[in-house]
Coordinates of C-alpha atoms in Angstrom, one line a residue:
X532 CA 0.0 0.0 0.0
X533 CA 2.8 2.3 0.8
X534 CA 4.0 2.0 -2.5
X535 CA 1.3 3.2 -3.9
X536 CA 1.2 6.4 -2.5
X537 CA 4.6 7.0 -3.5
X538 CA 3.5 6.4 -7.2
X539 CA 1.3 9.1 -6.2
X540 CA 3.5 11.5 -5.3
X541 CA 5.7 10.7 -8.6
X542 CA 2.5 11.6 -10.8
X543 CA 2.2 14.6 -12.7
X544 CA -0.8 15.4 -11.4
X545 CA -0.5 17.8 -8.3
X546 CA -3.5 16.6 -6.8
X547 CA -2.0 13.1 -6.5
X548 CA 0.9 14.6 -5.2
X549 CA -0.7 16.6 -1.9
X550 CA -2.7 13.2 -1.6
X551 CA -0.1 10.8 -1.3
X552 CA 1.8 13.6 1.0
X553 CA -0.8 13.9 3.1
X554 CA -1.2 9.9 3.8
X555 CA 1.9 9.1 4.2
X556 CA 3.3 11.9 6.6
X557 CA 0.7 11.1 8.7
X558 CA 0.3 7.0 8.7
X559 CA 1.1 6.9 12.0
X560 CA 3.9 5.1 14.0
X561 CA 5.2 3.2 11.2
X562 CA 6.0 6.2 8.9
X563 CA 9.5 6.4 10.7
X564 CA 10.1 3.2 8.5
X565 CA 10.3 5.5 5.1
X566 CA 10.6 9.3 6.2
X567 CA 13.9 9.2 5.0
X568 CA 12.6 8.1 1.0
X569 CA 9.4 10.3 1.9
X570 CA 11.9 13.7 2.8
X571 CA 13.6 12.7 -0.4
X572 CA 10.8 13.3 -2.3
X573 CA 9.5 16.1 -0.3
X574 CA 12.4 18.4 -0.5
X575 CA 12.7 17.3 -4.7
X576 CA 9.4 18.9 -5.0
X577 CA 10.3 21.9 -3.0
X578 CA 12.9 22.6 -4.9
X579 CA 11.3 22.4 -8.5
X580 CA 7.8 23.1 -7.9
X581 CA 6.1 26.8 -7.9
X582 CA 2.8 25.4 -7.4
X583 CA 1.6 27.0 -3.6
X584 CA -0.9 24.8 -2.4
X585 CA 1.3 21.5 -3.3
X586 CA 4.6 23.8 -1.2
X587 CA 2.1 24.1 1.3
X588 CA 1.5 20.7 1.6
X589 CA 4.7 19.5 1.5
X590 CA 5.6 21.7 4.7
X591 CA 2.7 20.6 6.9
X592 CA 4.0 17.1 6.1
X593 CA 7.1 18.2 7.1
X594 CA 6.0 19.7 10.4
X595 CA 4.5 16.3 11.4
X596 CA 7.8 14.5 11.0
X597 CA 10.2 17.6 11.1
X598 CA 12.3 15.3 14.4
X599 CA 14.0 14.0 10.9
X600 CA 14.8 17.3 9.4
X601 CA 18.4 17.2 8.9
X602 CA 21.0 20.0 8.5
X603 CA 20.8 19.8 4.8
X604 CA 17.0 20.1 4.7
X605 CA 17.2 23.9 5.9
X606 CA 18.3 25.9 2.9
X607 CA 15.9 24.6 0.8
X608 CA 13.1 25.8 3.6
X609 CA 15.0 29.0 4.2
X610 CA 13.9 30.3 0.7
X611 CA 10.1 29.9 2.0
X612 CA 10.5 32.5 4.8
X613 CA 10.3 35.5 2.3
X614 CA 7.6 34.2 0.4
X615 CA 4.9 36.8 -1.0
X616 CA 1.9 34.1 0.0
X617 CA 1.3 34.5 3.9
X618 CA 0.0 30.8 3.5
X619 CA 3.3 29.4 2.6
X620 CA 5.5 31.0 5.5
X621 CA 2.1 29.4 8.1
X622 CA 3.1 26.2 6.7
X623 CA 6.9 26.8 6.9
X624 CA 6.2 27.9 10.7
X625 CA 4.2 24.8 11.1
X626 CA 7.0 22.8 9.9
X627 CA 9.7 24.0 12.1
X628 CA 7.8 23.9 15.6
X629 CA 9.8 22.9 18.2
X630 CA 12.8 22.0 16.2
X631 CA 16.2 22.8 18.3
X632 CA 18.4 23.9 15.2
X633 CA 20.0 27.0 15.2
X634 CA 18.8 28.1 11.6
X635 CA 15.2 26.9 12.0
X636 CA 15.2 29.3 15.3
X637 CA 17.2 32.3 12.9
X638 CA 13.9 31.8 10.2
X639 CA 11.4 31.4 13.4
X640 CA 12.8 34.5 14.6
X641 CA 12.3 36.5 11.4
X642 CA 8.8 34.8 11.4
X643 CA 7.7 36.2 14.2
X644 CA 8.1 39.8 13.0
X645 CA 5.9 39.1 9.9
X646 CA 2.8 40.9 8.7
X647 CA 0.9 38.5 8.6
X648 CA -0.6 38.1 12.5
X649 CA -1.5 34.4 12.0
X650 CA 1.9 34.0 11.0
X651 CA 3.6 35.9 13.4
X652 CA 1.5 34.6 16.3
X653 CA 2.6 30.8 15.2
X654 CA 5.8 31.5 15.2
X655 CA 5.8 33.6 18.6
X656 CA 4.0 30.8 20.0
X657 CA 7.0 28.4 18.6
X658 CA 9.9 30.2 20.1
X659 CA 8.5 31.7 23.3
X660 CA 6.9 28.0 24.3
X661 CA 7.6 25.1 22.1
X662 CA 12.1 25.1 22.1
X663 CA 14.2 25.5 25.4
X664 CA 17.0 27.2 22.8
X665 CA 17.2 30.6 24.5
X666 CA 19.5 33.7 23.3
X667 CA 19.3 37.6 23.2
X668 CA 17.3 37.8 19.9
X669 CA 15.0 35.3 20.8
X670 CA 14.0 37.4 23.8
X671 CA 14.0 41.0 21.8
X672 CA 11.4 39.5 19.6
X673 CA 9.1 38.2 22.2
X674 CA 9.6 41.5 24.3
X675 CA 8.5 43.2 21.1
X676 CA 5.8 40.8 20.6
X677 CA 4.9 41.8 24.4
X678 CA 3.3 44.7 22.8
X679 CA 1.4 43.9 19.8
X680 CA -2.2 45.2 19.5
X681 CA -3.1 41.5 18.8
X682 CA -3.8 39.8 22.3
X683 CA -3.1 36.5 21.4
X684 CA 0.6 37.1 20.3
X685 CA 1.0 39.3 23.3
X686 CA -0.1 36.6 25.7
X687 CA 2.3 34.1 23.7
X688 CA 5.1 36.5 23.9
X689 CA 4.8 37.3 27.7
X690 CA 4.8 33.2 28.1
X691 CA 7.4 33.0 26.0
X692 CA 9.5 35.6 28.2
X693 CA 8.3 34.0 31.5
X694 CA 9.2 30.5 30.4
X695 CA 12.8 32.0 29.9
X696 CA 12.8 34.4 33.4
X697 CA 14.9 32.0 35.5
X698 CA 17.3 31.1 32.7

């Protein structure tokens, strides 16, 4: 069955694609068995593909297994943090919650000062409570957050800051 979904994912047909993405990144406790060929296919299609909604999907699939990113994984993702669509950098927040690696936490950062609030409230939310990784810039972005107009980032930044007091 599993192979089938990686014929999907080889068709031409984008659909398939965000189909067999979707089924596979989250078939449960077995899925650790072919991340690896699964990433490989994942990060090919992020690097050739311009098509937003199949990006998008490939990131949330990432952010359900993103305990196997690996150090060459995150220049391909770092080109997603400056993307013009505001639903591409929510999926590219989504993928790197709570991963401990220093340039997810540089493009989490720079995510948390984005325009778009659903965005930056993610990725204020991922920094101040979801990695123990704690450094000056971290905490100058969730002191700035501290004062945002929209309550919910506020109230993630101030948790963020208090998570980090007695550090």
């Amino acid at each position: 069955m599993i192979s089938e979904y990686f014929e999907m994912i080889d068709s031409d047909d984008a659909k398939f694609k965000q189909i067999g993405i979707d089924i596979l990144c989250q078939s449960g406790n077995k899925r650790g068995n072919f991340v690896e060929p699964l990433f490989d296919k994942i990060f090919e299609i992020l690097r050739t593909t311009s098509d937003e909604n199949l990006i998008c999907t490939c990131l949330f699939a990432i952010g359900h297994n993103n305990q196997h990113l690996k150090t060459k994984h995150f220049k391909t993702l770092e080109k997603f943090q400056n993307s013009e669509s505001k639903e591409i950098r929510y999926a590219l927040t989504f993928s790197l919650l709570g991963v401990e690696n220093y340039k997810a936490v540089k493009m989490m950062i720079k995510l948390a000062q984005d325009r778009s609030l659903r965005v930056k409230d993610w990725a204020t939310f991922g920094l101040g409570t979801q990695i123990e990784y704690d450094d000056e810039e971290i905490r100058s972005v969730l002191y700035k957050n501290c004062f945002s107009k929209d309550h919910q980032i506020r109230h993630e930044a101030i948790k963020g800051l208090a998570n980090r007091e007695n550090k």
